[in-house]
PDB file of C-alpha atoms in Angstrom:
ATOM      1  CA  GLN A 223       0.000   0.000   0.000  1.00  0.00           C
ATOM      2  CA  THR A 224       1.484   3.328  -1.025  1.00  0.00           C
ATOM      3  CA  VAL A 225       0.792   6.313   1.209  1.00  0.00           C
ATOM      4  CA  GLY A 226       2.581   9.485   0.098  1.00  0.00           C
ATOM      5  CA  ASP A 227       5.964   8.518  -1.281  1.00  0.00           C
ATOM      6  CA  SER A 228       6.485   5.386   0.822  1.00  0.00           C
ATOM      7  CA  GLU A 229       5.249   1.835   0.778  1.00  0.00           C
ATOM      8  CA  LEU A 230       5.572  -1.574   2.335  1.00  0.00           C
ATOM      9  CA  THR A 231       5.823  -4.295  -0.274  1.00  0.00           C
ATOM     10  CA  GLY A 232       6.123  -8.059  -0.393  1.00  0.00           C
ATOM     11  CA  GLN A 233       6.773  -9.609   3.000  1.00  0.00           C
ATOM     12  CA  GLY A 234       6.717  -6.251   4.783  1.00  0.00           C
ATOM     13  CA  GLU A 235       9.745  -4.824   2.960  1.00  0.00           C
ATOM     14  CA  TYR A 236       9.897  -1.054   3.396  1.00  0.00           C
ATOM     15  CA  ARG A 237      10.772   1.083   0.384  1.00  0.00           C
ATOM     16  CA  LYS A 238      11.033   4.866   0.322  1.00  0.00           C
ATOM     17  CA  LYS A 239      10.511   6.250  -3.170  1.00  0.00           C
ATOM     18  CA  GLU A 240      11.629   9.819  -2.390  1.00  0.00           C
ATOM     19  CA  SER A 241      13.311  11.571   0.499  1.00  0.00           C
ATOM     20  CA  GLU A 242      10.727  12.862   2.957  1.00  0.00           C
ATOM     21  CA  ARG A 243      10.590  13.175   6.716  1.00  0.00           C
ATOM     22  CA  ASP A 244       6.896  12.380   7.248  1.00  0.00           C
ATOM     23  CA  GLY A 245       5.180   9.160   6.424  1.00  0.00           C
ATOM     24  CA  MET A 246       2.857   6.326   7.234  1.00  0.00           C
ATOM     25  CA  PHE A 247       4.096   3.068   5.726  1.00  0.00           C
ATOM     26  CA  LEU A 248       1.138   0.702   5.826  1.00  0.00           C
ATOM     27  CA  ARG A 249       0.565  -2.999   5.227  1.00  0.00           C
ATOM     28  CA  THR A 250      -2.659  -5.009   5.398  1.00  0.00           C
ATOM     29  CA  PHE A 251      -2.545  -8.335   7.241  1.00  0.00           C
ATOM     30  CA  ALA A 252      -5.373 -10.803   7.694  1.00  0.00           C
ATOM     31  CA  ASP A 253      -6.903 -10.721  11.158  1.00  0.00           C
ATOM     32  CA  SER A 254      -5.127  -7.488  12.108  1.00  0.00           C
ATOM     33  CA  ASN A 255      -7.699  -6.579  14.761  1.00  0.00           C
ATOM     34  CA  ASP A 256      -5.794  -7.761  17.852  1.00  0.00           C
ATOM     35  CA  VAL A 257      -2.091  -7.469  17.096  1.00  0.00           C
ATOM     36  CA  ILE A 258       1.397  -6.907  18.358  1.00  0.00           C
ATOM     37  CA  VAL A 259       3.381  -4.652  16.023  1.00  0.00           C
ATOM     38  CA  GLU A 260       7.063  -4.241  16.792  1.00  0.00           C
ATOM     39  CA  ALA A 261      10.163  -2.854  15.122  1.00  0.00           C
ATOM     40  CA  ASP A 262      13.813  -2.040  15.737  1.00  0.00           C
ATOM     41  CA  VAL A 263      14.112   1.560  14.493  1.00  0.00           C
ATOM     42  CA  THR A 264      16.683   4.350  14.374  1.00  0.00           C
ATOM     43  CA  PHE A 265      16.077   8.098  14.181  1.00  0.00           C
ATOM     44  CA  ALA A 266      17.810   9.609  11.158  1.00  0.00           C
ATOM     45  CA  ASN A 267      17.977  13.148   9.757  1.00  0.00           C
ATOM     46  CA  LEU A 268      15.955  14.802  12.504  1.00  0.00           C
ATOM     47  CA  ASP A 269      14.375  18.109  11.624  1.00  0.00           C
ATOM     48  CA  GLY A 270      15.811  19.599  14.822  1.00  0.00           C
ATOM     49  CA  GLY A 271      14.347  23.024  14.179  1.00  0.00           C
ATOM     50  CA  ASN A 272      10.839  21.627  13.904  1.00  0.00           C
ATOM     51  CA  PRO A 273      10.011  19.317  16.844  1.00  0.00           C
ATOM     52  CA  PRO A 274       8.244  17.157  17.733  1.00  0.00           C
ATOM     53  CA  ASN A 275      10.108  14.389  15.938  1.00  0.00           C
ATOM     54  CA  HIS A 276       8.509  10.933  15.983  1.00  0.00           C
ATOM     55  CA  VAL A 277       9.313   7.363  14.960  1.00  0.00           C
ATOM     56  CA  GLY A 278       7.133   4.385  15.771  1.00  0.00           C
ATOM     57  CA  VAL A 279       4.749   1.641  14.745  1.00  0.00           C
ATOM     58  CA  LEU A 280       1.064   1.794  13.753  1.00  0.00           C
ATOM     59  CA  ALA A 281      -1.911  -0.488  14.295  1.00  0.00           C
ATOM     60  CA  ARG A 282      -5.562  -0.386  13.264  1.00  0.00           C
ATOM     61  CA  SER A 283      -4.962   2.325  10.672  1.00  0.00           C
ATOM     62  CA  ASP A 284      -8.116   2.951   8.618  1.00  0.00           C
ATOM     63  CA  VAL A 285      -7.979   1.612   5.068  1.00  0.00           C
ATOM     64  CA  THR A 286      -9.220   4.910   3.601  1.00  0.00           C
ATOM     65  CA  PRO A 287      -7.798   8.446   3.865  1.00  0.00           C
ATOM     66  CA  PRO A 288      -6.789   9.967   6.186  1.00  0.00           C
ATOM     67  CA  TYR A 289      -5.681   6.507   7.455  1.00  0.00           C
ATOM     68  CA  THR A 290      -6.361   7.329  11.133  1.00  0.00           C
ATOM     69  CA  GLY A 291      -5.034   4.773  13.620  1.00  0.00           C
ATOM     70  CA  PHE A 292      -2.988   4.207  16.769  1.00  0.00           C
ATOM     71  CA  ALA A 293       0.789   4.641  17.003  1.00  0.00           C
ATOM     72  CA  CYS A 294       3.344   3.819  19.661  1.00  0.00           C
ATOM     73  CA  ILE A 295       6.182   6.301  19.289  1.00  0.00           C
ATOM     74  CA  ALA A 296       9.487   7.519  20.602  1.00  0.00           C
ATOM     75  CA  SER A 297       9.092  11.302  20.548  1.00  0.00           C
ATOM     76  CA  ARG A 298      11.720  14.022  20.611  1.00  0.00           C
ATOM     77  CA  ASP A 299       9.889  17.052  21.982  1.00  0.00           C
ATOM     78  CA  GLY A 300      12.973  19.280  22.209  1.00  0.00           C
ATOM     79  CA  SER A 301      16.733  19.064  22.627  1.00  0.00           C
ATOM     80  CA  SER A 302      16.416  17.722  26.174  1.00  0.00           C
ATOM     81  CA  ALA A 303      12.946  16.152  26.320  1.00  0.00           C
ATOM     82  CA  GLY A 304      11.622  12.885  24.961  1.00  0.00           C
ATOM     83  CA  ALA A 305       8.646  10.629  25.624  1.00  0.00           C
ATOM     84  CA  ALA A 306       7.169   7.222  24.956  1.00  0.00           C
ATOM     85  CA  ARG A 307       3.685   7.961  23.722  1.00  0.00           C
ATOM     86  CA  ILE A 308       0.492   6.371  22.399  1.00  0.00           C
ATOM     87  CA  ILE A 309      -1.134   8.670  19.863  1.00  0.00           C
ATOM     88  CA  GLU A 310      -4.052   8.637  17.468  1.00  0.00           C
ATOM     89  CA  VAL A 311      -2.568   9.817  14.185  1.00  0.00           C
ATOM     90  CA  ALA A 312      -3.729  10.555  10.643  1.00  0.00           C
ATOM     91  CA  ARG A 313      -2.387  11.765   7.360  1.00  0.00           C
ATOM     92  CA  THR A 314      -2.982  15.519   6.947  1.00  0.00           C
ATOM     93  CA  GLY A 315      -2.265  15.804   3.241  1.00  0.00           C
ATOM     94  CA  SER A 316      -0.559  14.039   0.393  1.00  0.00           C
ATOM     95  CA  ASP A 317       2.893  14.364   1.943  1.00  0.00           C
ATOM     96  CA  SER A 318       2.545  14.902   5.676  1.00  0.00           C
ATOM     97  CA  VAL A 319       1.178  13.345   8.839  1.00  0.00           C
ATOM     98  CA  SER A 320      -0.274  14.927  11.936  1.00  0.00           C
ATOM     99  CA  SER A 321       1.569  15.127  15.228  1.00  0.00           C
ATOM    100  CA  GLY A 322      -1.361  13.140  16.605  1.00  0.00           C
ATOM    101  CA  THR A 323      -3.554  13.285  19.660  1.00  0.00           C
ATOM    102  CA  THR A 324      -1.803  11.950  22.752  1.00  0.00           C
ATOM    103  CA  LEU A 325      -3.695   9.161  24.529  1.00  0.00           C
ATOM    104  CA  ALA A 326      -0.940   8.321  27.070  1.00  0.00           C
ATOM    105  CA  GLU A 327       2.713   9.180  27.641  1.00  0.00           C
ATOM    106  CA  SER A 328       5.686   8.748  29.925  1.00  0.00           C
ATOM    107  CA  PRO A 329       9.064  10.526  29.774  1.00  0.00           C
ATOM    108  CA  LEU A 330      12.174   8.951  28.282  1.00  0.00           C
ATOM    109  CA  LEU A 331      15.430   9.393  30.225  1.00  0.00           C
ATOM    110  CA  SER A 332      16.893  11.431  27.353  1.00  0.00           C
ATOM    111  CA  ALA A 333      15.736  13.045  24.139  1.00  0.00           C
ATOM    112  CA  PRO A 334      16.206  11.016  20.955  1.00  0.00           C
ATOM    113  CA  ASN A 335      18.872  12.345  18.565  1.00  0.00           C
ATOM    114  CA  ASP A 336      20.173  11.357  15.135  1.00  0.00           C
ATOM    115  CA  GLY A 337      21.266   7.745  15.411  1.00  0.00           C
ATOM    116  CA  SER A 338      19.170   6.959  18.522  1.00  0.00           C
ATOM    117  CA  ARG A 339      17.960   3.359  18.268  1.00  0.00           C
ATOM    118  CA  TYR A 340      14.787   1.955  19.832  1.00  0.00           C
ATOM    119  CA  TYR A 341      12.817  -1.241  20.112  1.00  0.00           C
ATOM    120  CA  ILE A 342       9.179  -0.147  19.810  1.00  0.00           C
ATOM    121  CA  GLN A 343       6.166  -2.401  20.397  1.00  0.00           C
ATOM    122  CA  LEU A 344       2.434  -1.684  20.232  1.00  0.00           C
ATOM    123  CA  GLU A 345       0.062  -4.344  21.541  1.00  0.00           C
ATOM    124  CA  VAL A 346      -3.629  -3.789  20.736  1.00  0.00           C
ATOM    125  CA  VAL A 347      -6.153  -6.238  22.205  1.00  0.00           C
ATOM    126  CA  GLY A 348      -9.810  -5.240  22.277  1.00  0.00           C
ATOM    127  CA  THR A 349      -9.798  -1.675  23.591  1.00  0.00           C
ATOM    128  CA  SER A 350      -6.467  -2.033  25.451  1.00  0.00           C
ATOM    129  CA  LEU A 351      -3.359  -0.365  24.027  1.00  0.00           C
ATOM    130  CA  THR A 352       0.114  -1.061  25.428  1.00  0.00           C
ATOM    131  CA  CYS A 353       3.145   0.805  24.091  1.00  0.00           C
ATOM    132  CA  THR A 354       6.698  -0.216  24.976  1.00  0.00           C
ATOM    133  CA  VAL A 355       9.654   1.971  23.966  1.00  0.00           C
ATOM    134  CA  THR A 356      13.092   0.618  24.835  1.00  0.00           C
ATOM    135  CA  PRO A 357      16.202   2.685  24.078  1.00  0.00           C
ATOM    136  CA  ASN A 358      19.137   0.615  22.812  1.00  0.00           C
ATOM    137  CA  GLY A 359      20.827  -0.615  25.977  1.00  0.00           C
ATOM    138  CA  GLY A 360      18.283   1.128  28.223  1.00  0.00           C
ATOM    139  CA  ALA A 361      15.257   0.321  30.324  1.00  0.00           C
ATOM    140  CA  ALA A 362      11.819  -0.137  28.786  1.00  0.00           C
ATOM    141  CA  VAL A 363       9.228   2.626  29.194  1.00  0.00           C
ATOM    142  CA  VAL A 364       5.656   1.276  29.085  1.00  0.00           C
ATOM    143  CA  VAL A 365       2.485   3.327  28.646  1.00  0.00           C
ATOM    144  CA  THR A 366      -1.098   2.094  28.442  1.00  0.00           C
ATOM    145  CA  ALA A 367      -4.421   3.473  27.278  1.00  0.00           C
ATOM    146  CA  THR A 368      -7.945   2.311  26.536  1.00  0.00           C
ATOM    147  CA  ASN A 369      -9.721   3.377  23.352  1.00  0.00           C
ATOM    148  CA  ALA A 370     -12.597   1.814  21.402  1.00  0.00           C
ATOM    149  CA  ALA A 371     -11.975   3.700  18.144  1.00  0.00           C
ATOM    150  CA  HIS A 372     -10.537   1.844  15.153  1.00  0.00           C
ATOM    151  CA  PRO A 373     -11.590  -1.767  15.851  1.00  0.00           C
ATOM    152  CA  SER A 374      -9.562  -3.040  12.880  1.00  0.00           C
ATOM    153  CA  GLY A 375      -7.198  -1.804  10.208  1.00  0.00           C
ATOM    154  CA  ARG A 376      -3.689  -1.899   8.823  1.00  0.00           C
ATOM    155  CA  VAL A 377      -0.300  -1.973  10.525  1.00  0.00           C
ATOM    156  CA  GLY A 378       2.898  -0.170   9.661  1.00  0.00           C
ATOM    157  CA  LEU A 379       5.666   2.276  10.495  1.00  0.00           C
ATOM    158  CA  TYR A 380       5.297   5.986  11.262  1.00  0.00           C
ATOM    159  CA  ALA A 381       7.678   8.959  11.137  1.00  0.00           C
ATOM    160  CA  ARG A 382       7.191  12.700  11.576  1.00  0.00           C
ATOM    161  CA  ASN A 383       9.891  15.372  11.129  1.00  0.00           C
ATOM    162  CA  ALA A 384      12.471  12.597  11.031  1.00  0.00           C
ATOM    163  CA  GLU A 385      13.486   9.728   8.840  1.00  0.00           C
ATOM    164  CA  THR A 386      13.436   6.249  10.289  1.00  0.00           C
ATOM    165  CA  ARG A 387      15.521   3.210   9.481  1.00  0.00           C
ATOM    166  CA  ALA A 388      13.927  -0.082  10.449  1.00  0.00           C
ATOM    167  CA  ARG A 389      16.203  -3.074  10.937  1.00  0.00           C
ATOM    168  CA  TRP A 390      13.167  -5.336  11.242  1.00  0.00           C
ATOM    169  CA  PHE A 391       9.385  -5.115  11.467  1.00  0.00           C
ATOM    170  CA  LEU A 392       7.241  -7.888  12.952  1.00  0.00           C
ATOM    171  CA  VAL A 393       3.491  -8.387  13.249  1.00  0.00           C
ATOM    172  CA  SER A 394       1.892 -11.057  15.451  1.00  0.00           C
ATOM    173  CA  THR A 395      -1.841 -11.683  15.568  1.00  0.00           C
ATOM    174  CA  TYR A 396      -3.963 -13.229  18.315  1.00  0.00           C
TER     175      TYR A 396
END
C-alpha cells in the first residue's frame, strides 16, 4: 500500500521512493484486529528546528484516507525532552502526517537524537493499548491506554519530522 511517497511491499519490505521526513508506511494483514506490532528503528535526519520528531509503529490504521489509527512512538519534543507515547494519528495531506492526539505518555530518560535506536512495540487487544519503547541498551518505558476507536485496520511504520531506518518489522496476531 502506497501512502505518500512510501510503501511496504512483499513480505513487509519497506521502500522509500523519495526523500521525505513524514510518512505512514502501511501494510494489510489478515486478522489485524488484535495485534502486536514491533520494530527495531533508528532516528535519522531529525528536523531539529521543527520538533516534535517521531518514529514508531502503527496499528488499526483505517484503510481509507486519512488513514487514522494508533501509534506507539518515541518522541523528541525538544533538545532535552523525549517521551514514549500512544497517539491517534492521521495523514494531513498528500505528503505529511499529523503530530497526533496523545492518549498516554511517559518521559524517556533522554531526548532522541540522530542515530538513537529503539525497540518499539504496540500491543492492541480489544480496547487495550500497550506501548513499549526501549532505548538501545536502556530500560523499557511502558504506557497504556484504553480506546474503542478503530476496531480493525492496517499496521505499519510511522515517522514525523524525522526519517526512520527499520532493521526489522514484525506483526503477530492473536
